[in-house]
Coordinates of C-alpha atoms and ligand atoms in Angstrom, one line a residue:
X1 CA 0.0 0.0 0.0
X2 CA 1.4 3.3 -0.9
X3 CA 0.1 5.7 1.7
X4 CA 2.4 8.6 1.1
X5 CA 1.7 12.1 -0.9
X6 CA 5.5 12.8 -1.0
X7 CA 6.6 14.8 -3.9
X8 CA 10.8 14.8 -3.1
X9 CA 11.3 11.8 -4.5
X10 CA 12.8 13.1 -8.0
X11 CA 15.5 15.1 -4.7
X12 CA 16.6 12.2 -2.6
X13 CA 16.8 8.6 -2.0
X14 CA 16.3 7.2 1.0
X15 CA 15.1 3.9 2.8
X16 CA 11.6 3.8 0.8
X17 CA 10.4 1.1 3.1
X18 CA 7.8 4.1 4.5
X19 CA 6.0 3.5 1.0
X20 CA 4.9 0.3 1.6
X21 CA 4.4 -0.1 5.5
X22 CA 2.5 2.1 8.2
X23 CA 5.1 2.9 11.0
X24 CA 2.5 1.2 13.6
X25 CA 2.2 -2.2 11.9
X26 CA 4.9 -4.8 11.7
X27 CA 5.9 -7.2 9.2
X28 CA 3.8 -9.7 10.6
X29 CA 0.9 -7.7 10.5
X30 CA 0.9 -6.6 14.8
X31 CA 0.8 -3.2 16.3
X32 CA 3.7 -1.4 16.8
X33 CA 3.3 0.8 20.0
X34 CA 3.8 4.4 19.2
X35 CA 6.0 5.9 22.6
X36 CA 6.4 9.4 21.9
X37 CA 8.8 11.9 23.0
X38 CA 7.5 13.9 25.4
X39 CA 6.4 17.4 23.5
X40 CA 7.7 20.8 24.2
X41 CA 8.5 23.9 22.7
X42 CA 6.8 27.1 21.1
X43 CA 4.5 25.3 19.0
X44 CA 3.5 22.8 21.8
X45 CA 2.8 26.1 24.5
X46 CA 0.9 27.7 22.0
X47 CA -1.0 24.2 21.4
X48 CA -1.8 24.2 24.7
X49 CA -3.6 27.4 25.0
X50 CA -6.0 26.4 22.1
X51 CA -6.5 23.3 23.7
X52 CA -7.7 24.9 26.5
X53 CA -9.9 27.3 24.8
X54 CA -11.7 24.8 22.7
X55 CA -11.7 22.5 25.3
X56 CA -13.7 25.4 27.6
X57 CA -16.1 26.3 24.8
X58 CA -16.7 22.3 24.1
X59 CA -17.6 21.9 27.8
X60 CA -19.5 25.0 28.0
X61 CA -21.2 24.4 25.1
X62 CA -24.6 22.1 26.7
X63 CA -24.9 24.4 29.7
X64 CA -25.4 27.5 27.8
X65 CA -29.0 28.6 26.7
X66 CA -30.5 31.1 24.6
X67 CA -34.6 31.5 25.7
X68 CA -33.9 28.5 28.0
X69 CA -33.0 26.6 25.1
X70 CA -29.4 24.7 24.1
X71 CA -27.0 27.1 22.1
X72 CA -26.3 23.3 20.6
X73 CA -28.1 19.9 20.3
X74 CA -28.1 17.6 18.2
X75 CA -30.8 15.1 19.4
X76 CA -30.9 12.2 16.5
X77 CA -33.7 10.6 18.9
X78 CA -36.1 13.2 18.4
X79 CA -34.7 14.3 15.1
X80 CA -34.5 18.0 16.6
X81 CA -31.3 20.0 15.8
X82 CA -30.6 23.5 17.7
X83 CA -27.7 24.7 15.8
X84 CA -26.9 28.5 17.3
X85 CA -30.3 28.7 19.2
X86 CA -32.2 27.8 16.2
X87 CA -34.3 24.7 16.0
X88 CA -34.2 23.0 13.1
X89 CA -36.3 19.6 12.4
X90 CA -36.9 17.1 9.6
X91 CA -38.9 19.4 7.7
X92 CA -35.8 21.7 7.3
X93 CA -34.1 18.7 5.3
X94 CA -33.0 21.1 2.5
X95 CA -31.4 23.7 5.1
X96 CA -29.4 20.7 6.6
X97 CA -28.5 19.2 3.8
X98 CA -27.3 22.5 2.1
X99 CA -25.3 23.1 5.9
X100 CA -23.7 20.2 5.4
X101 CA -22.3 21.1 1.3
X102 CA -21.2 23.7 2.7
X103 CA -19.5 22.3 5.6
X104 CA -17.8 19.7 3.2
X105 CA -16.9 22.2 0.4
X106 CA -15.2 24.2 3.2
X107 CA -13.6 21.1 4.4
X108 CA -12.3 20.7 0.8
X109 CA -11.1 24.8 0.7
X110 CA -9.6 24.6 4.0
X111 CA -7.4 21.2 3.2
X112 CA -6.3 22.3 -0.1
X113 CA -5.2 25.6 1.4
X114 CA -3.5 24.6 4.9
X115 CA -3.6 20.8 5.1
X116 CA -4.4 18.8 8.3
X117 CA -4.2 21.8 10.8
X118 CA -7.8 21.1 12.0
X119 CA -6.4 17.5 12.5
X120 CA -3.5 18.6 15.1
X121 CA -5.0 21.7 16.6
X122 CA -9.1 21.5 16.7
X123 CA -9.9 18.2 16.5
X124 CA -11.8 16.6 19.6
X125 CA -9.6 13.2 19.2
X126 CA -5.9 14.7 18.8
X127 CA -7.0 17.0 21.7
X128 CA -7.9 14.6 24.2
X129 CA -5.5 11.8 23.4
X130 CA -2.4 14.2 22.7
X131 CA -3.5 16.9 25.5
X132 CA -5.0 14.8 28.1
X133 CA -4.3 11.4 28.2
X134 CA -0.9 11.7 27.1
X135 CA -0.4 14.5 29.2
X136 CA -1.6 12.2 31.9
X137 CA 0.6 8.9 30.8
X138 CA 3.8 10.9 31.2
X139 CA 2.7 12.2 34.4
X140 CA 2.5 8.6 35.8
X141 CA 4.3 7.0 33.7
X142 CA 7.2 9.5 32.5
X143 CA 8.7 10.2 29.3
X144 CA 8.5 7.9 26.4
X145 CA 11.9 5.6 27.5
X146 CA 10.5 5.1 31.1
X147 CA 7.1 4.4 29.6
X148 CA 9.0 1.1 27.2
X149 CA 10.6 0.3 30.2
X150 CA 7.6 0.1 32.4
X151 CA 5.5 -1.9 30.1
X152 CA 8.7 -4.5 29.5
X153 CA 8.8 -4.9 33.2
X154 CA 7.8 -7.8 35.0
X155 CA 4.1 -6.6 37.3
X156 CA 5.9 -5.6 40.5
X157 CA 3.4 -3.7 43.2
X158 CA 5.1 -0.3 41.5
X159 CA 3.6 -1.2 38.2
X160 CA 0.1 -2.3 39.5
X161 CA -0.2 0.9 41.1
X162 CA 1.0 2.9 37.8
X163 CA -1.4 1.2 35.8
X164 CA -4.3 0.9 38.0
X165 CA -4.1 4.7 38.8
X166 CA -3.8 5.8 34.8
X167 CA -6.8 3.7 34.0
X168 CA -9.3 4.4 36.3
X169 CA -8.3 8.7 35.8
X170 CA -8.8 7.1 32.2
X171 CA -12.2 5.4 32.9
X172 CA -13.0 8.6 34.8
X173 CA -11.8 11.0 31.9
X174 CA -14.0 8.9 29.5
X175 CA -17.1 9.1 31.6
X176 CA -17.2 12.3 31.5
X177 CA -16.7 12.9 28.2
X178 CA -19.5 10.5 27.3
X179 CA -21.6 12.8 29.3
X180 CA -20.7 15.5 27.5
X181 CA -21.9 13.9 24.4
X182 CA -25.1 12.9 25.9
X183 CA -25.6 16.4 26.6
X184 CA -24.8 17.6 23.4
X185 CA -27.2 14.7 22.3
X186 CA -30.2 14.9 24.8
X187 CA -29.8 18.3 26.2
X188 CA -27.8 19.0 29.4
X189 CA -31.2 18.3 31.8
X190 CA -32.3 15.3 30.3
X191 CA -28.3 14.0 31.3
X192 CA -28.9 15.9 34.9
X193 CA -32.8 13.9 34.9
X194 CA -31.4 10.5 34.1
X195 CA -28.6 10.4 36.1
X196 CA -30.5 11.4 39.5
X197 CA -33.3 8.7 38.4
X198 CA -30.3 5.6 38.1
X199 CA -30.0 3.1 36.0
X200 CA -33.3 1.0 37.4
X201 CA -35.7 3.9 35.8
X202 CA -33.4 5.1 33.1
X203 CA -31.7 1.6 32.0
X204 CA -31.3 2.5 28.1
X205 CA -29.7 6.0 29.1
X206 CA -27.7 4.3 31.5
X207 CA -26.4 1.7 28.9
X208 CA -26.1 4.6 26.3
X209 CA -23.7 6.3 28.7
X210 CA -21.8 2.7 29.8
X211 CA -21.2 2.3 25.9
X212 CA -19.7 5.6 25.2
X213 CA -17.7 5.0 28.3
X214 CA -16.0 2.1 26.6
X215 CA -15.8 3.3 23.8
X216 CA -13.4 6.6 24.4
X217 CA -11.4 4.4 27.1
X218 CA -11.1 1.9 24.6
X219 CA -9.9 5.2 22.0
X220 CA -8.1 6.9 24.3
X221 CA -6.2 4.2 25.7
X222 CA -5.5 1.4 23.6
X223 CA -6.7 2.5 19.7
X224 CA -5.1 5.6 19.9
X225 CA -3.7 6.9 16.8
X226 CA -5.1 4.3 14.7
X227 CA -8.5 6.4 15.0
X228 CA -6.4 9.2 12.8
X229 CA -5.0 6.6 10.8
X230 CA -7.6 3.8 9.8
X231 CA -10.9 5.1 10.7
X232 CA -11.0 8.8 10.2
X233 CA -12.8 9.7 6.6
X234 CA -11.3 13.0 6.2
X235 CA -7.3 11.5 7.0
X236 CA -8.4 9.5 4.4
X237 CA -8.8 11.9 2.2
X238 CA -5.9 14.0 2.1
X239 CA -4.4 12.0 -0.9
X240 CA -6.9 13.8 -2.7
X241 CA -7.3 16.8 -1.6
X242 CA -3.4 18.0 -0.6
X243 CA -1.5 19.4 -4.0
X244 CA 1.7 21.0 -4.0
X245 CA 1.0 24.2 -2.8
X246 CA -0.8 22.9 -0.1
X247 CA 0.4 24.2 3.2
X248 CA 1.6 21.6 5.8
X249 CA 4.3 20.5 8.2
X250 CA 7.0 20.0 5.9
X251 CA 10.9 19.2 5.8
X252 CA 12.9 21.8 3.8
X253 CA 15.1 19.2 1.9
X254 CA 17.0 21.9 0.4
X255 CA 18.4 22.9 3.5
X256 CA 18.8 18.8 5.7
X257 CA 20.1 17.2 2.8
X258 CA 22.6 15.6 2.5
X259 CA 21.7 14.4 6.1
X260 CA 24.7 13.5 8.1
X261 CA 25.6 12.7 11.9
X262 CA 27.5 15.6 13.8
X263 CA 31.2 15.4 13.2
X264 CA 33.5 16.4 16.3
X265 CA 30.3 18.1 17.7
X266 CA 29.7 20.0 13.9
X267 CA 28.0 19.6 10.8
X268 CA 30.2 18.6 8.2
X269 CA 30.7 21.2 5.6
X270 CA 29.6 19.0 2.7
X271 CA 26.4 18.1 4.7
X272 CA 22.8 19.7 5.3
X273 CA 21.6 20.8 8.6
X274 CA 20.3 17.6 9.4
X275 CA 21.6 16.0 11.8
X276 CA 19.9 12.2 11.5
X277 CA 18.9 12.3 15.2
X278 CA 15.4 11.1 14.4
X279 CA 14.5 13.4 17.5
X280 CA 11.5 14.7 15.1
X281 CA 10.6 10.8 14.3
X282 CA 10.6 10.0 18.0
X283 CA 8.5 13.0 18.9
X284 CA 5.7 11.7 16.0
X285 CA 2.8 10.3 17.8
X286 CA 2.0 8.8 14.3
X287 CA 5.4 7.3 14.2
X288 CA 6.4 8.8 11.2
X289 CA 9.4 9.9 9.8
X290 CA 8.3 13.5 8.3
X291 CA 11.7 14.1 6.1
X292 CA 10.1 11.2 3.8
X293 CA 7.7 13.7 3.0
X294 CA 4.1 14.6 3.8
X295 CA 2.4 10.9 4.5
X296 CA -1.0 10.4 4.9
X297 CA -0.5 9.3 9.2
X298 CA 0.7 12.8 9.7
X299 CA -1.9 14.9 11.9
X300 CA 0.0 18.2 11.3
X301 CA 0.1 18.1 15.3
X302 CA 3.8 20.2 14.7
X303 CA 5.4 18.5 17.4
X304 CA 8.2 17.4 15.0
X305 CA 8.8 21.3 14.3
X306 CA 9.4 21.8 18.2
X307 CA 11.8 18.7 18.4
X308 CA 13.9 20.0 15.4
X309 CA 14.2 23.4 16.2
X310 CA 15.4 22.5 20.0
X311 CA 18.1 20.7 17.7
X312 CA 18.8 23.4 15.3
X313 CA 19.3 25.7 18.1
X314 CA 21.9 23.2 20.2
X315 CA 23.8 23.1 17.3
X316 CA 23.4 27.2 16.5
X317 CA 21.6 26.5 13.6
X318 CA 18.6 28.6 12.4
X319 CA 15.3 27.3 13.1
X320 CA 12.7 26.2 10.8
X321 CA 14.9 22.8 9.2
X322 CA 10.9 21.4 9.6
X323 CA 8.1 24.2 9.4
X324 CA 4.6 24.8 7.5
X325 CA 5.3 25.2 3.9
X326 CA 4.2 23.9 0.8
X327 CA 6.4 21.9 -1.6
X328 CA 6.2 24.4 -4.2
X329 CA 7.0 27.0 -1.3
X330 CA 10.2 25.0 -0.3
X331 CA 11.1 24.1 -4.2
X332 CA 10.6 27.6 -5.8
X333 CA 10.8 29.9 -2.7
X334 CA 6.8 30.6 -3.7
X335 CA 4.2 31.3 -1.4
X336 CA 0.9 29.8 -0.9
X337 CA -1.0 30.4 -4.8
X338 CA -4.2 30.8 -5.3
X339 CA -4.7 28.5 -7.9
X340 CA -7.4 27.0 -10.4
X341 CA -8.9 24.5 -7.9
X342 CA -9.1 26.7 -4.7
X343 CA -10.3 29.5 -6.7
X344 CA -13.1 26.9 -8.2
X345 CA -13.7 25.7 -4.6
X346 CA -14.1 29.4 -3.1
X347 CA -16.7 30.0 -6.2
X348 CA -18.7 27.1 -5.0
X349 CA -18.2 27.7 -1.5
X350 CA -19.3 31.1 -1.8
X351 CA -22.5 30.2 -4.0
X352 CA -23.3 27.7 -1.2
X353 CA -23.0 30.4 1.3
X354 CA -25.5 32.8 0.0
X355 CA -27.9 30.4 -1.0
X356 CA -28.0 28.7 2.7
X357 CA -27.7 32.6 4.2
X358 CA -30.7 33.2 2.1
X359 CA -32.9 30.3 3.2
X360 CA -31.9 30.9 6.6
X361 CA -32.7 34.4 6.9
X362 CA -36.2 34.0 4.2
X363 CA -37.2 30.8 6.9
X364 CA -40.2 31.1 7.8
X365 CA -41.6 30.2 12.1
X366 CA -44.1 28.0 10.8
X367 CA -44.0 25.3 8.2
X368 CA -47.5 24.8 6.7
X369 CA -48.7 21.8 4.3
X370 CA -51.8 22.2 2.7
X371 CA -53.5 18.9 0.9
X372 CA -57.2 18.5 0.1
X373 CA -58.9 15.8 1.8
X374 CA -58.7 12.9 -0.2
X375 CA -62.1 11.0 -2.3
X376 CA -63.7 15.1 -1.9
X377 CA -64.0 16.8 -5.3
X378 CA -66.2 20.2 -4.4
X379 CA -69.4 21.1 -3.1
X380 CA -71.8 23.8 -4.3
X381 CA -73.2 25.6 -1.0
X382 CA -76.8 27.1 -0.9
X383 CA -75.6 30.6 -0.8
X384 CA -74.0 29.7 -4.6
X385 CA -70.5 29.3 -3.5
X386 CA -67.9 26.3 -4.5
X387 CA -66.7 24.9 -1.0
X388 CA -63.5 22.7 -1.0
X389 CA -62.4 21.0 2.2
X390 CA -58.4 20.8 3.1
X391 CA -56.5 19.4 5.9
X392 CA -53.4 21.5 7.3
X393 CA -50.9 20.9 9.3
X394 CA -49.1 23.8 10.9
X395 CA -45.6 23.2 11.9
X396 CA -44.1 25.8 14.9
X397 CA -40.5 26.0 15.1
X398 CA -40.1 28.6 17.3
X399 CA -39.8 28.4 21.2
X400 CA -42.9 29.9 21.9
X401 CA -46.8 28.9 21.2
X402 CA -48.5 30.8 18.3
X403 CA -51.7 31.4 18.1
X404 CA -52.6 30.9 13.8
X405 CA -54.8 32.8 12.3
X406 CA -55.6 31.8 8.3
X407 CA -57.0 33.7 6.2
X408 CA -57.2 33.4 2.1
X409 CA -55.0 36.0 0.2
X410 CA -56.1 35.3 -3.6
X411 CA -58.7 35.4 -4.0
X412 CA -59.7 38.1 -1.4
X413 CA -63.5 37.1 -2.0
X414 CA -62.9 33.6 -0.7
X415 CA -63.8 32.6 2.7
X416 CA -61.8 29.5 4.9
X417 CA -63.3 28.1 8.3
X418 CA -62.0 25.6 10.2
X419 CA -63.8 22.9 10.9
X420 CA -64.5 22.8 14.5
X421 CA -62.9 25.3 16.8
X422 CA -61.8 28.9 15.7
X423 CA -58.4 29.5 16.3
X424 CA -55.7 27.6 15.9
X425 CA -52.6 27.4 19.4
X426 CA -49.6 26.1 17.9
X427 CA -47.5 24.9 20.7
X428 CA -43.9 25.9 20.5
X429 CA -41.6 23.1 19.0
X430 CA -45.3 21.3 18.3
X431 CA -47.6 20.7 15.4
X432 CA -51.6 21.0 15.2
X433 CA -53.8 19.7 12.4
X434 CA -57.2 20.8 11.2
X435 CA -59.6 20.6 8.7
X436 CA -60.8 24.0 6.5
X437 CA -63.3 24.6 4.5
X438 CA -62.3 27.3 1.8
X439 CA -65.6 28.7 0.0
X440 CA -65.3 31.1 -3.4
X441 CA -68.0 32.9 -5.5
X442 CA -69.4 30.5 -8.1
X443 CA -68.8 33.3 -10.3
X444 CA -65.1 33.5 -10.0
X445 CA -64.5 30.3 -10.9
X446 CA -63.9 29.9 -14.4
X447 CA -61.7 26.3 -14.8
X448 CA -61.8 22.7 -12.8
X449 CA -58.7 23.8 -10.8
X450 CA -58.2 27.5 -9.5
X451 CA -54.9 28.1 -8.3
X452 CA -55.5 29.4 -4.4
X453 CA -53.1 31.4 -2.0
X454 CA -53.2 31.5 1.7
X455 CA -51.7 33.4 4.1
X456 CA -50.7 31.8 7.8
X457 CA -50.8 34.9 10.2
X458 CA -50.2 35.2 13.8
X459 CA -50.9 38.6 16.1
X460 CA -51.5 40.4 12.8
X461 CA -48.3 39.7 11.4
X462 CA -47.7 37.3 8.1
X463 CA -45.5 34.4 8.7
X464 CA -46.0 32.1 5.5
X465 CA -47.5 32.0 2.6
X466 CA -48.7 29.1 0.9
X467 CA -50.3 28.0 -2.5
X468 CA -52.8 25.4 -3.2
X469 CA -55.3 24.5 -5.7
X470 CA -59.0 24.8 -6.0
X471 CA -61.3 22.5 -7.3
X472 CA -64.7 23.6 -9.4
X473 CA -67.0 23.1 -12.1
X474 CA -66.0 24.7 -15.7
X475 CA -67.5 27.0 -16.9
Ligands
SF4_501 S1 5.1 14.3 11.2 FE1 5.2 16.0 12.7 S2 3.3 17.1 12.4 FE2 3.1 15.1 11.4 S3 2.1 13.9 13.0 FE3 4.3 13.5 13.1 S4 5.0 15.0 14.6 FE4 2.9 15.6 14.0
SF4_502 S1 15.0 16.5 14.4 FE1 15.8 17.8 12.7 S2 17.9 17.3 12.7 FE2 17.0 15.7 13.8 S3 16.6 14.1 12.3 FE3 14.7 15.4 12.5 S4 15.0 16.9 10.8 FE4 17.0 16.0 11.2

């Protein structure tokens, strides 16, 4: 399998045994446990503070409410979506769908443009396996040589206590996070409701949460990496969507090769400014060697960059040997281009945009579907009028109850009653169904089907309109 998008190879040759092998499966086909240096550095610091803010706002995001409503939900039970305080449901198909175009076209923009950076520095997975439970391994467990040792040692009382005390902080750690994702699921009081009722009234909640326990401790603290690497669609995807100009962590071959070991504490004058201390590989949580060439493990998590430049500076050599760049960028000396394909994408991207923006701001409170009943033709009334009797259904998806009012708009002559009571209460979030009669002037009706418009109002004010047809006699 050739899992690489490396463009050097017309630059150097090296061992091309990367090509056809991921760095965490052997020959015989078993894991190979990643160990990773412990990370540090500029990059890693300011890694740490976005970690913390996204982290903050993910936490946050369940407990805060806009009309006592989630900012966020995402219930898949009830098929009811709050994205931003704004309730979508299945009727809204064409809004979500359209959301999610754009989402993917920007997906698309983004990678072409910068690469994996959502991989490394916003995404859920690299931050709580590289920021938390890593950060938690080497607190127990030290750096990546102790960690080896540990694990090769035979299960002395020092060990059992190690282990025991990483993985129940892990089994904690994923507990709460599968609350968090119930919450984003079910709303932050339905978590609150079915963890004070217990798992005798609340047994499928209770299982729900015990299964996305396991899951994340089985993530977090055996999978790992493989997540990035075998499962995650997008990863996958990079072949694709990376080009030359793309921007990502990259290995300015110009400058580290010929690659040679120190001499008398010096680079050699007829070397690079590599040094060959695989300090960048060892820092990889992927296990990859970045100086092969952008491969399709690497998360563009930059901890190689830190590694290399704490080498570059022991050795009073300018920073940067590994940085963001684009191949082109490192070839030519040319900056990120704006070229055919991302101007393509940011057409569509920005097509898609305006269309959703309009549908979003032009949606309408109310949703209302109009059908006649069905087996009724019309009636003629003794005043002289042509009746025709409908069913609607009202659809609120707003916060608050409505009370409908519905009235005909064309023609103004005609006349609609409900069938029943009066008004129509639309509860908020809910949906109410009645049957209308809609009577027009024999007179103005001049074919078998009259096209009909009517107007859904509530306090006076017009929320929808909606068309319909009219059955009559011909003239
Ligand atoms: S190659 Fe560098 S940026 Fe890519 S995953 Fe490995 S350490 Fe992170
Ligand atoms: S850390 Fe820098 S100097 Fe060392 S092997 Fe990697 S690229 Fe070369």
């Amino acid at each position: 399998m050739q899992h690489c998008v490396c463009f050097m190879d017309d630059l150097y040759q090296y061992d091309q045994e990367y090509r056809d092998s991921l760095a965490t499966v052997d020959a015989e086909g078993n894991r190979v446990w990643i160990y990773p240096k412990k990370p540090g550095g500029r990059l890693h610091n300011l890694r740490i503070l976005v970690t913390v803010i996204l982290l903050t706002l993910l936490f946050a995001g369940p407990f805060i409410k806009v009309d006592g409503q989630p900012l966020f939900l995402f219930n898949i039970f009830q098929r009811k979506f709050i994205l931003f305080g704004q309730v979508f449901w299945p009727q809204d198909f064409i809004l979500f769908g359209l959301g999610m175009m754009t989402f993917f076209v920007f997906v698309i923009l983004f990678t072409a443009a910068f690469g994996r950076l959502w991989c490394g520095w916003a995404c859920p997975q690299t931050l709580f396996m590289e920021m938390v439970f890593r950060k938690i391994e080497y607190l127990i467990e030290g750096d990546a040589n102790q960690q080896r040792k540990l694990n090769g040692a035979p299960w002395t009382t020092g060990k059992i206590v190690k282990k025991a005390t990483k993985h129940l902080i892990f089994i904690v750690i994923s507990l709460i996070i599968s609350h968090l994702l119930m919450a984003y699921l079910i709303g932050v009081d339905e978590v609150r409701n079915l963890v004070m009722a217990g798992p005798s009234r609340e047994m499928a909640g209770f299982l729900g949460l015990l299964v996305f326990t396991g899951i994340f401790y089985g993530v977090f603290s055996y999978f790992r990496e493989q997540a990035c690497i075998v499962v995650c669609p997008y990863g996958r995807l990079q072949g694709v969507l990376l080009n030359k100009d793309s921007i990502v962590v990259a290995y300015d071959w110009l400058r580290g090769e010929p690659r040679g070991k120190l001499q008398k504490g010096k680079v050699a004058e007829d070397k690079g400014d590599c040094i060959d201390c695989k300090l960048c590989v060892h820092a990889c949580p992927t296990g990859i060697d970045i100086r092969n060439g952008t491969q399709m493990e690497c998360v563009n998590c930059t901890a190689c960059i830190d590694a290399c430049d704490q080498v570059m500076t022991k050795i009073n050599k300018p920073t940067g040997l590994i940085h963001m760049d684009s191949y082109n960028g490192i070839k030519d000396g040319k900056q990120l281009r704006f070229g055919g394909r991302l101007i393509g994408y940011s057409a569509v991207l920005a097509g898609l945009i305006g269309l959703l923006s309009y549908l979003l701001i032009s949606r309408a409170d109310v949703e209302t579907t109009v059908l006649r009943v069905p087996g009724q033709l019309y009636q003629e009334t003794p005043q002289g009028n042509i009746s025709n009797l409908y069913n609607i259904q009202v659809i609120n998806k707003t916060f608050d109850d409505i009370e409908l009012e519905i009235e005909v708009l064309d023609p103004p002559e005609a006349i609609i009653s409900r069938v029943g009571q009066a008004s129509t209460m639309v509860p908020a979030n809910g949906m109410v169904e009645g049957v209308y009669f809609v009577e027009i002037p024999r007179n103005l009706i001049a074919k078998t089907k009259t096209s009909i418009k009517l107007g859904i109002y509530s306090e006076n004010e017009l929320l929808e309109n909606v068309n319909t047809n009219f059955l009559g006699p011909a003239r």
